[in-house]
CSV table of C-alpha atoms and ligand atoms in Angstrom, one decimal:
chain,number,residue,atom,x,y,z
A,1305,UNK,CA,148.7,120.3,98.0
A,1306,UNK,CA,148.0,117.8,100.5
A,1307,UNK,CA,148.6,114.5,99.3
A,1308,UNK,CA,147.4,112.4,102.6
A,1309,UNK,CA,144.1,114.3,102.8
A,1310,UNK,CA,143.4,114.0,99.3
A,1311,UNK,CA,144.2,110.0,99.8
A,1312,UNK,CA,141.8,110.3,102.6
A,1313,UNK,CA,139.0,111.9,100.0
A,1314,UNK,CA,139.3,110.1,96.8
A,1315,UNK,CA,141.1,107.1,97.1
A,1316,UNK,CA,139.7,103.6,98.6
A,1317,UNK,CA,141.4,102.8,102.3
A,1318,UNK,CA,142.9,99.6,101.1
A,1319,UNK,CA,146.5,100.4,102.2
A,1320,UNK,CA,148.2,102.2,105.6
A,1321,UNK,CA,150.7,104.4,103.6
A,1322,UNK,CA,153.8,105.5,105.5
A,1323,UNK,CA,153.8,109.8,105.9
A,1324,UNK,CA,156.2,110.3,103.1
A,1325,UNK,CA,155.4,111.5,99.5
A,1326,UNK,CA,158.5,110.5,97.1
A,1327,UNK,CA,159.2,112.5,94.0
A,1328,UNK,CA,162.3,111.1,92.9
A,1329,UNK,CA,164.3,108.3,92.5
A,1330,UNK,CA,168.7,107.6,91.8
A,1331,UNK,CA,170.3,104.5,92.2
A,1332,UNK,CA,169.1,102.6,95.4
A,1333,UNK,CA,168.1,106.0,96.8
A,1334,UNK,CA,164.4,107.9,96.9
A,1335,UNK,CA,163.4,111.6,97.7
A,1336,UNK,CA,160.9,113.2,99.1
A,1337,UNK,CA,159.3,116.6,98.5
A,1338,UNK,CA,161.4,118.3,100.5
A,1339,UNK,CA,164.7,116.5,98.9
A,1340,UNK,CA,165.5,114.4,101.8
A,1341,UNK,CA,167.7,111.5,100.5
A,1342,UNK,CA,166.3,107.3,102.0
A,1343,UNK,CA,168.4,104.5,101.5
A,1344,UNK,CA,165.7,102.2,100.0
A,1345,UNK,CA,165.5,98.3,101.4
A,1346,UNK,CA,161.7,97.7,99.9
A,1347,UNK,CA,162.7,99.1,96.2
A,1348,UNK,CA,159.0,99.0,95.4
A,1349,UNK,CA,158.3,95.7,97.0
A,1350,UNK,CA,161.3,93.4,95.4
A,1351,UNK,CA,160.5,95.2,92.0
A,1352,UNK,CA,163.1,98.0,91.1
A,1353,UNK,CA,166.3,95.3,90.4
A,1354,UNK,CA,168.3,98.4,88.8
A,1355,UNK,CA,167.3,100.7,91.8
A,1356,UNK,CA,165.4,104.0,90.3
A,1357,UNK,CA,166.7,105.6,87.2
A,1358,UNK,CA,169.1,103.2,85.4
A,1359,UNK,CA,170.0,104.7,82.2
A,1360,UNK,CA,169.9,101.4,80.2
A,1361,UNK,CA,165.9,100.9,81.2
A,1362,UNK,CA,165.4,104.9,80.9
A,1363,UNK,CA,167.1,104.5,77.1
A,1364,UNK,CA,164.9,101.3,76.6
A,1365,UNK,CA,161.7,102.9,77.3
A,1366,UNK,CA,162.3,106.1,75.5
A,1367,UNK,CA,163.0,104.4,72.9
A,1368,UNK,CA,160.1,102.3,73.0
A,1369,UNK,CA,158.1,105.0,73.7
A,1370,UNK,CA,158.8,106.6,71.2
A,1371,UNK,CA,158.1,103.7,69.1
A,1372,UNK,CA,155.4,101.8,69.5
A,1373,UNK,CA,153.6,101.6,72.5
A,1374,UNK,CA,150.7,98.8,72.6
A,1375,UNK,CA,149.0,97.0,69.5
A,1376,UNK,CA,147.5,94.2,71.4
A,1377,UNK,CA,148.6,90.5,70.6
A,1378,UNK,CA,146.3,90.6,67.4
A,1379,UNK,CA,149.4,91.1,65.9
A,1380,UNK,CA,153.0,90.6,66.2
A,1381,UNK,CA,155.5,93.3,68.0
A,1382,UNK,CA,159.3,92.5,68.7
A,1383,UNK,CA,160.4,93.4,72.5
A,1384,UNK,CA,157.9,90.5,74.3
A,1385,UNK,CA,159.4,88.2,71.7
A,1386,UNK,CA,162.9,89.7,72.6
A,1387,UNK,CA,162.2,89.3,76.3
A,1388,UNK,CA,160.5,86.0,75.8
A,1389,UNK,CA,163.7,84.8,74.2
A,1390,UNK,CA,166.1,86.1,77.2
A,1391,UNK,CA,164.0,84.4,79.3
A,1392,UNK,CA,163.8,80.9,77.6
A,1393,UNK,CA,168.0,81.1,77.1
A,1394,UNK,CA,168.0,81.7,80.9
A,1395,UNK,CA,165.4,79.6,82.7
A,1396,UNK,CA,164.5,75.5,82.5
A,1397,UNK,CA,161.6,76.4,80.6
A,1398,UNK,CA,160.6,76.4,76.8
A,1399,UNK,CA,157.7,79.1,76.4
A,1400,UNK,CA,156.4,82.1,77.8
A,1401,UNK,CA,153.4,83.9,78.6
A,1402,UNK,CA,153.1,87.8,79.4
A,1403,UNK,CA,150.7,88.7,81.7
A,1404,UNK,CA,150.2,92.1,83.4
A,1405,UNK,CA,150.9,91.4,87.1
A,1406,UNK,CA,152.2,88.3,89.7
A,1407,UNK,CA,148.6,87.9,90.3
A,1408,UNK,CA,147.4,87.2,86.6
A,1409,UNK,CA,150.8,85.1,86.4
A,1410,UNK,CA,149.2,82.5,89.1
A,1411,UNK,CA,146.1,82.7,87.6
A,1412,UNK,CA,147.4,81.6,84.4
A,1413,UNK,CA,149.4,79.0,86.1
A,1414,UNK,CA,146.2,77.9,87.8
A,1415,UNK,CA,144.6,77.4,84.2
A,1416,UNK,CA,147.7,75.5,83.0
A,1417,UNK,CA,147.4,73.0,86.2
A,1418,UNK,CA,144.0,72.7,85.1
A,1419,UNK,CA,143.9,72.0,81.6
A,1420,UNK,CA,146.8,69.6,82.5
A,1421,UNK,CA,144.9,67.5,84.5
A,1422,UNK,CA,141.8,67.5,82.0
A,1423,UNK,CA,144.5,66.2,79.2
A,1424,UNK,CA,146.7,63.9,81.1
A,1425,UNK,CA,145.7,63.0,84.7
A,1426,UNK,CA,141.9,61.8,84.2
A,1427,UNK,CA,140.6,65.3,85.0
A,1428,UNK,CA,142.9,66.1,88.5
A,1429,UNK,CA,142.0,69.8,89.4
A,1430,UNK,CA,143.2,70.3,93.0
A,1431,UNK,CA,146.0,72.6,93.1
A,1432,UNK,CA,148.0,72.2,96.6
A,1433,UNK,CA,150.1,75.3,98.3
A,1434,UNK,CA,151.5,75.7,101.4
A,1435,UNK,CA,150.6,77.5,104.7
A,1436,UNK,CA,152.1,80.8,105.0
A,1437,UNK,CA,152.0,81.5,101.1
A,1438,UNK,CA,150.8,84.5,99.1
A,1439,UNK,CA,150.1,84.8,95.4
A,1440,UNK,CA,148.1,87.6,95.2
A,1441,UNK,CA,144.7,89.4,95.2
A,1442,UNK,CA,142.5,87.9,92.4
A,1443,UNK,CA,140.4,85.6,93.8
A,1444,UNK,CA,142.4,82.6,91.8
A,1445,UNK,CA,145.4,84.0,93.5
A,1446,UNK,CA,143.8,84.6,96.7
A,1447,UNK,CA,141.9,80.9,96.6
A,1448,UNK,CA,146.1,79.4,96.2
A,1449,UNK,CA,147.3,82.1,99.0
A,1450,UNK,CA,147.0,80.3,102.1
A,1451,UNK,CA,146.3,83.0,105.0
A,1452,UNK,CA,142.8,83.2,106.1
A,1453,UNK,CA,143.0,86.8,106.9
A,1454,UNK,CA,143.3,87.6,103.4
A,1455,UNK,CA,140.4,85.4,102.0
A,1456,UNK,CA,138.0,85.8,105.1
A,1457,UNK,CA,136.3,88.5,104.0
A,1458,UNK,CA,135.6,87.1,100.4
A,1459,UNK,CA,135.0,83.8,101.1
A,1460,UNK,CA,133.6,81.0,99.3
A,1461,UNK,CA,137.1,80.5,97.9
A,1462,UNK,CA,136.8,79.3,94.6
A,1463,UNK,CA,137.1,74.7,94.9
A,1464,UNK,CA,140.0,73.2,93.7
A,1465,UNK,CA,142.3,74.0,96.3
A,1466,UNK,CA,144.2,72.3,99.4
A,1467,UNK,CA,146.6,73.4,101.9
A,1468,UNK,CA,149.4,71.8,103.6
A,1469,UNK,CA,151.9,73.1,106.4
A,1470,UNK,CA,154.6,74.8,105.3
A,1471,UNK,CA,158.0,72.3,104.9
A,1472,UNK,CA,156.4,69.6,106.0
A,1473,UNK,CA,157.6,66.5,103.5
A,1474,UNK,CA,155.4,64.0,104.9
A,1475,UNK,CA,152.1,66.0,105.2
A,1476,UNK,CA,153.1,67.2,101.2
A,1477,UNK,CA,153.2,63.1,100.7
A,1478,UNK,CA,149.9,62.2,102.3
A,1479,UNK,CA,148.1,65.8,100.6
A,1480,UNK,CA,148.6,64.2,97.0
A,1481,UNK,CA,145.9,62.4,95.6
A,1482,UNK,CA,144.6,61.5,92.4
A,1483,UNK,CA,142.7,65.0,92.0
A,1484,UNK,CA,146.0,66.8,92.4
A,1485,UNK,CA,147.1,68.6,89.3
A,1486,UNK,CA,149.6,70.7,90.2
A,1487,UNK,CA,151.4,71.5,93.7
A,1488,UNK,CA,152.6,74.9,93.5
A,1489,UNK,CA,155.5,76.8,95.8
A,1490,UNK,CA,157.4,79.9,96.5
A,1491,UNK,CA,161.0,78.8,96.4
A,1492,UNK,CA,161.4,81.3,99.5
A,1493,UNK,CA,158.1,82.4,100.9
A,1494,UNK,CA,158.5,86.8,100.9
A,1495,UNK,CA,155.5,88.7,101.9
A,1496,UNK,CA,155.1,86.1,104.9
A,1497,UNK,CA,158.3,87.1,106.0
A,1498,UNK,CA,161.2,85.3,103.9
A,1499,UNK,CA,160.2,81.3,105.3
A,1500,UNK,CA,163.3,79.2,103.5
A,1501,UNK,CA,162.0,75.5,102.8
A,1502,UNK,CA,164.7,72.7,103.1
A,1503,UNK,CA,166.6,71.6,100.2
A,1504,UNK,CA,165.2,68.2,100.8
A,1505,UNK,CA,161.0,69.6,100.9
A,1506,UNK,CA,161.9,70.8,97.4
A,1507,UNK,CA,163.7,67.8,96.6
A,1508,UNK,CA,160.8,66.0,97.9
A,1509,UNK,CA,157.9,68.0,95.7
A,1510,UNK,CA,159.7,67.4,92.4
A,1511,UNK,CA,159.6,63.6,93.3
A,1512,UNK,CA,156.1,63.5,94.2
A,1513,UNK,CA,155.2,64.9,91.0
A,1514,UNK,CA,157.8,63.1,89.2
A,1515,UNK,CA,155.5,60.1,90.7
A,1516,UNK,CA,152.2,61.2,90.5
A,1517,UNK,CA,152.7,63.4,87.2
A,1518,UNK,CA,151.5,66.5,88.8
A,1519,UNK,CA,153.2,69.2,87.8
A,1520,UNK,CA,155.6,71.2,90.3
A,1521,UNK,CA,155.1,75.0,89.6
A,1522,UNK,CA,157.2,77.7,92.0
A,1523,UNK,CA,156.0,81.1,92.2
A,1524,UNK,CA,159.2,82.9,91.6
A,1525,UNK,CA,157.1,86.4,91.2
A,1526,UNK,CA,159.4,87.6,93.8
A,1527,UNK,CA,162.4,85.2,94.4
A,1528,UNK,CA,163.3,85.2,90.5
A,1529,UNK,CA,165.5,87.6,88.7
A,1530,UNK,CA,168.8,87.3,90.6
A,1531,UNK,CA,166.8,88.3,94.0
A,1532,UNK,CA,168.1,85.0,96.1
A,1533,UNK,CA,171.8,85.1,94.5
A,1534,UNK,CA,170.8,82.7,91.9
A,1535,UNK,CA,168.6,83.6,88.4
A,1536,UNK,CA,166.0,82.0,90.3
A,1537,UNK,CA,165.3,80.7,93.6
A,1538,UNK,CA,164.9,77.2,92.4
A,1539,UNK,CA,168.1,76.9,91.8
A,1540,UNK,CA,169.3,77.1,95.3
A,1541,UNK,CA,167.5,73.6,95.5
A,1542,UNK,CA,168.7,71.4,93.0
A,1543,UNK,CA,165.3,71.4,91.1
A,1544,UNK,CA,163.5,72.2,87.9
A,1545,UNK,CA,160.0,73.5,88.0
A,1546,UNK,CA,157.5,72.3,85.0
A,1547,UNK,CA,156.3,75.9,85.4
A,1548,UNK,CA,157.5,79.3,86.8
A,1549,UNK,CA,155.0,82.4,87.5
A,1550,UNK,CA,157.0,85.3,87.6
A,1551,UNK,CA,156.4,89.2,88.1
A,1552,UNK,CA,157.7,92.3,90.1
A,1553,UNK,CA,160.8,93.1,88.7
A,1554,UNK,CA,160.4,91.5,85.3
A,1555,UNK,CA,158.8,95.0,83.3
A,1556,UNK,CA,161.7,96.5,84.9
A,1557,UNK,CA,159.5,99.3,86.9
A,1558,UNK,CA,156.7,99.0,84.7
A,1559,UNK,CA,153.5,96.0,84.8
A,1560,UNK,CA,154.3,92.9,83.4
A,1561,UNK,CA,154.3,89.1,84.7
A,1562,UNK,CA,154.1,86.0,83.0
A,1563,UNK,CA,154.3,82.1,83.0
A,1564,UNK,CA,157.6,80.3,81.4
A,1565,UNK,CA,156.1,76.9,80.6
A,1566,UNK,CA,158.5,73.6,79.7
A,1567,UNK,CA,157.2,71.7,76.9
A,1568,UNK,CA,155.1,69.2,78.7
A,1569,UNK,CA,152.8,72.2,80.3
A,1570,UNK,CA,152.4,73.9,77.0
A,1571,UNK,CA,148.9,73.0,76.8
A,1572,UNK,CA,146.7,76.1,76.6
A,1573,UNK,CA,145.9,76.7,72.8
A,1574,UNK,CA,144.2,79.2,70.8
A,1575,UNK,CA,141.1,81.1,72.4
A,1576,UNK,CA,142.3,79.7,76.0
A,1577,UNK,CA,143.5,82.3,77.4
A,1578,UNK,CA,144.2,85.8,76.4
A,1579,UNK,CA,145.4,89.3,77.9
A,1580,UNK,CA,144.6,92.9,75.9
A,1581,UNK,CA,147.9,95.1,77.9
A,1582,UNK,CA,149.8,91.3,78.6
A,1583,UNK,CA,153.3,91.5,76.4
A,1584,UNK,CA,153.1,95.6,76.6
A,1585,UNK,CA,156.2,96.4,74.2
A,1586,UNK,CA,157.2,99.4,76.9
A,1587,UNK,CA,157.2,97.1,79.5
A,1588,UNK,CA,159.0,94.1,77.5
A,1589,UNK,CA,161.6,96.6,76.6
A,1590,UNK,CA,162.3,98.0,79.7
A,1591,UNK,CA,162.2,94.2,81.2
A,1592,UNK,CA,164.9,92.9,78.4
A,1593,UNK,CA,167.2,96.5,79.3
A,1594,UNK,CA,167.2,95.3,83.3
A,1595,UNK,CA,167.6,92.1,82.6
A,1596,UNK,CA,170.6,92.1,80.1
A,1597,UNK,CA,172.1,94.9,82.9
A,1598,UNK,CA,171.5,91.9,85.7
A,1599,UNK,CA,174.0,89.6,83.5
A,1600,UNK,CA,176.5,92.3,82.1
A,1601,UNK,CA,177.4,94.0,85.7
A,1602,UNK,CA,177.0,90.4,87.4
A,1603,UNK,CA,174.0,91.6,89.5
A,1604,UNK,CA,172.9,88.4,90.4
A,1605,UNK,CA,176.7,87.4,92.1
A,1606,UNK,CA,176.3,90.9,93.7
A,1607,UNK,CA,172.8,90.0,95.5
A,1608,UNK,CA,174.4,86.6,96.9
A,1609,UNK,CA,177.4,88.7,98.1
A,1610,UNK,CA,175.7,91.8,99.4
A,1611,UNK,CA,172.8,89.3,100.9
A,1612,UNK,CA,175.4,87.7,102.8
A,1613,UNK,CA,177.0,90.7,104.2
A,1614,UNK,CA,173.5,92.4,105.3
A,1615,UNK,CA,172.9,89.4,106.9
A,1616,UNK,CA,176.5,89.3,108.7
A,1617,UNK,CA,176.0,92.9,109.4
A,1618,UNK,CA,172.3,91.8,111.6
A,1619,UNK,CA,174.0,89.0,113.2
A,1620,UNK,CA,176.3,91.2,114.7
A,1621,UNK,CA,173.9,93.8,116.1
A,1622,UNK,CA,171.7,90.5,117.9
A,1623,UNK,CA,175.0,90.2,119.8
A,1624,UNK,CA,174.2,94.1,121.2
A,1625,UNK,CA,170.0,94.2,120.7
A,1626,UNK,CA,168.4,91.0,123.1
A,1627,UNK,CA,165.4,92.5,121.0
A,1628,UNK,CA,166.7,90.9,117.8
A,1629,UNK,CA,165.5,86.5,117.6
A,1630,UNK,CA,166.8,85.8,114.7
A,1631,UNK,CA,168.3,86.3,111.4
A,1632,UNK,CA,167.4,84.9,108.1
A,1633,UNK,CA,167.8,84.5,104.3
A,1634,UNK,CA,168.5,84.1,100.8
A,1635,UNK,CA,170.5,86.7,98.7
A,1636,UNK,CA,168.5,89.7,99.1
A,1637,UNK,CA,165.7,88.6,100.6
A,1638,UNK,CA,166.3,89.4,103.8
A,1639,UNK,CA,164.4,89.3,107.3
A,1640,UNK,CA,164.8,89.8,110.8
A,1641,UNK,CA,162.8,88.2,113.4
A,1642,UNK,CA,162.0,90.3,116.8
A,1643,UNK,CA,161.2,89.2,120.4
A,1644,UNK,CA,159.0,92.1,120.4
A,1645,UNK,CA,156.2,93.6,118.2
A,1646,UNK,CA,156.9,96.7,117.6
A,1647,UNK,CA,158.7,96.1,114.0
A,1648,UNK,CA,156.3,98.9,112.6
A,1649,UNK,CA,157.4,101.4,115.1
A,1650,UNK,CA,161.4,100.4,114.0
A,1651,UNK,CA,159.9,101.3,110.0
A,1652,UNK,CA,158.8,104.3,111.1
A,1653,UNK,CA,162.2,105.2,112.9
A,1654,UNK,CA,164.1,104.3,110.3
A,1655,UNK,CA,162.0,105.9,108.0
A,1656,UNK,CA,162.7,109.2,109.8
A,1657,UNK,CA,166.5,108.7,109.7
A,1658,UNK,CA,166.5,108.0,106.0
A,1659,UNK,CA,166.1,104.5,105.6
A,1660,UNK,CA,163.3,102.2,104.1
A,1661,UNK,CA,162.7,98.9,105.1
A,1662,UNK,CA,159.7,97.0,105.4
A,1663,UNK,CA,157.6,94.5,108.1
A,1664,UNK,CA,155.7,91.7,107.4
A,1665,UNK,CA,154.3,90.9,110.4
A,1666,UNK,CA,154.8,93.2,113.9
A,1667,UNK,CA,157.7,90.9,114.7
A,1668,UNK,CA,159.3,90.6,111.4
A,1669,UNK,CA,161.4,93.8,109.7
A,1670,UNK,CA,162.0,92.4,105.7
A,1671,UNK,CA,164.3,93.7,103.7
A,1672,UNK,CA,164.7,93.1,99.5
A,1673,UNK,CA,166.6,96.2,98.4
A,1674,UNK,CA,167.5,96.5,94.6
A,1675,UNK,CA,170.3,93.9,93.3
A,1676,UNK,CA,172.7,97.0,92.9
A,1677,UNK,CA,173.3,97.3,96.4
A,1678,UNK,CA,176.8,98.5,97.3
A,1679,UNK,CA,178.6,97.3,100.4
A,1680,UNK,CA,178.6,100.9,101.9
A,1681,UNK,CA,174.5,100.5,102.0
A,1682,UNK,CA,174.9,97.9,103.4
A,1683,UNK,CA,176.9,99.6,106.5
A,1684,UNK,CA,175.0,102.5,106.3
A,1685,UNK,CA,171.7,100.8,106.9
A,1686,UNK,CA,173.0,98.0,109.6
A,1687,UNK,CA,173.7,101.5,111.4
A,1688,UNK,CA,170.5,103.3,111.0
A,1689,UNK,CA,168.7,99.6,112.2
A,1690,UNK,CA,171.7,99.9,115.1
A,1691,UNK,CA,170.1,103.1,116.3
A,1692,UNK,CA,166.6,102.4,116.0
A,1693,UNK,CA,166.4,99.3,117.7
A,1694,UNK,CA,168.5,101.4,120.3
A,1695,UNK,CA,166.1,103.8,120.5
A,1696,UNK,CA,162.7,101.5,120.4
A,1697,UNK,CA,162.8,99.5,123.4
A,1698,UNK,CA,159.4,97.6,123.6
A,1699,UNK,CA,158.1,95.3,125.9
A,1700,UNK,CA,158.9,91.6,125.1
A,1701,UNK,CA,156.1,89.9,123.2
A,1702,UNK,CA,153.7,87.6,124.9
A,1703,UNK,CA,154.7,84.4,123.2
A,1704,UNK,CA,158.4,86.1,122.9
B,878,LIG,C1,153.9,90.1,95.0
B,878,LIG,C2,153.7,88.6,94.8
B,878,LIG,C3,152.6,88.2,94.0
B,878,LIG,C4,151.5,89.1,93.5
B,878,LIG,O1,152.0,90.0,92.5
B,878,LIG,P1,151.1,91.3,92.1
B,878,LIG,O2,151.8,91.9,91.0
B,878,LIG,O3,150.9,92.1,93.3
B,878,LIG,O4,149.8,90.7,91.6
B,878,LIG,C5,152.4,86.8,93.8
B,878,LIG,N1,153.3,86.0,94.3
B,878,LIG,C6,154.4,86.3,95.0
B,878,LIG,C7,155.3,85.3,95.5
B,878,LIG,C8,154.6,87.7,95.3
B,878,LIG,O5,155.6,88.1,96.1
């Protein structure tokens, strides 16, 4: 069969796929068809924590499978309250709320920020994020994601929202008004390319709500779950959100996202919101099995100390490649910044010598491999980028 052409037939030309069809997964390593072994950087966009195949989540969902599979939340099932537990024993929050995806998390959040100003801020709505942001493809999502090339083509946005530059204290300041519900933040900004705020912007956010009484949400759909080196990425700051959307990782391979909500933003109520699939027992299950594998094999410790050492590793090769600008992040959330544009040529090397990595923009490579990374992938992939920057010399960028 030929996958691509059937693609081509039946499928809608929303995404640029890479020539490779994966069959298999082990550890922090793919397949493809013909058995060749990748080194996996992307792990399904920040999502597979465990890498593929961890026999704690396999266990989990057999199990579960076996089970029970979905009721809907008519009624009560045990692993979403199981995982809801975990979640409020490790987080700053009280309550959660499954959801299916990162995108239905924000949208959630959105109606959280919104009710809360109805109840206690004399009917604020306006809902401020920051350039350079993404938090996904429903139009909620997409009205809070601020990037005009992903809402040009739908536009009108949906009202309600406003946009300030990205670390910017003093332009968050003069932003908040008395129509401003919530302002909410990635602790580290990911698909745009891993964009760290200062300690003190963060700092600064939870003080302007603490002021105003909007609340401070951060979008932890990607930073959360030991990604950065901490639980969550607000920790690296200092702060505690009023509410956390969170994602990717958390069904452990499978959909699910949520909302954790501390007891102030607990205002939705019966018949406000509602999901039929949100709180899937396979995916709960599978969530609480990688989860409870983060803490026992001190995962999250591992990502600070693996994320330190991948970034070591491309610090050393910009002393040999004058392509390489600069070096960044947080745990394992990794990215490196190019004086050229050809970072989608560099995937596509490295693709062909068994390594998977990812670009955000065409002078951005990104990397967020899964939290089980050992220090030998680490070196075995600083090589492979070694040889493909040698190999893919590219003129200098224009603004370079
Ligand atoms: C991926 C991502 C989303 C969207 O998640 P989906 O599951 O694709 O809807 C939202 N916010 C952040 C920060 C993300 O990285």
């Amino acid at each position: 069969m030929n996958w691509q052409e059937l693609e081509k037939q039946v499928y809608m030309g929303t995404f640029s796929r890479l020539p490779v069809v994966f069959v298999r997964g082990d550890g922090a390593r793919l397949y493809d068809e013909l058995g060749k072994p990748y080194l996996d950087l992307v792990a399904g966009i920040a999502v597979n924590l465990l890498g593929y195949g961890h026999p704690a989540v396999r266990r989990a969902i057999h199990e579960q499978v076996d089970e029970l599979m979905h009721t809907s939340n008519l009624y009560y099932t045990t692993p979403p309250l199981r995982l809801a537990k975990f979640l409020v024993d490790h987080s700053c929050g009280d309550r959660v709320f499954f959801v299916n995806s990162g995108a239905e998390a924000n949208e959630t959040a959105i109606k959280v920020a919104r009710k809360y100003g109805k109840l206690h801020l004399n009917g604020a709505f306006e809902i401020i994020t920051a350039d350079h942001s993404f938090h996904g493809r429903t139009l909620g999502a997409l009205a809070l994601t601020a990037q005009p090339k992903y809402q040009e083509a739908f536009a009108p946005m949906p009202p309600g929202f406003k946009y300030v530059p990205f670390n910017d204290t003093a332009a968050l300041r003069a932003a908040v008004n008395e129509r401003t519900a919530a302002i909410l933040l990635e602790p580290v900004q990911g698909e745009s390319g891993v964009r760290i705020h200062d300690p003190g912007y963060m700092r600064a956010a939870r003080e302007i709500c603490d002021q105003t009484g909007a609340l401070l949400m951060c979008d932890e759909v990607q930073t959360g779950l030991g990604r950065t080196g901490k639980f969550w990425g607000y920790e690296n700051y200092g702060i505690e959100p009023d509410v956390l959307s969170i994602g990717k990782g958390l069904g452990g391979g499978l959909p699910l996202g949520g909302i954790i909500v501390k007891e102030k933003a607990n205002v939705l109520t019966p018949g406000d919101h509602g999901s039929t699939m949100g709180g899937n027992p396979v995916a709960c299950a599978a969530g609480l099995a990688t989860l409870t594998t983060i803490e026992s094999e001190g995962l999250v410790e591992n990502a600070a100390a693996m994320g330190t050492a991948m970034q070591d590793g491309f610090k050393m090769l910009m002393e040999k490649h004058d392509t390489i600008k600069a070096v960044r992040g947080m745990g394992l959330m990794v990215a490196v910044d190019l004086h050229t544009t050809n970072a989608a040529d560099l995937v596509k090397a490295a693709l062909g010598k068994g390594l998977i990595i990812n670009n955000t923009s065409p002078e951005t490579l990104r990397m967020v491999p899964p939290l089980i990374l050992a220090r030998s992938d680490v070196d075995e992939a600083v090589g492979i980028v070694d040889q493909a920057l040698a190999e893919n010399k590219a003129p200098a960028a224009a603004h370079g």
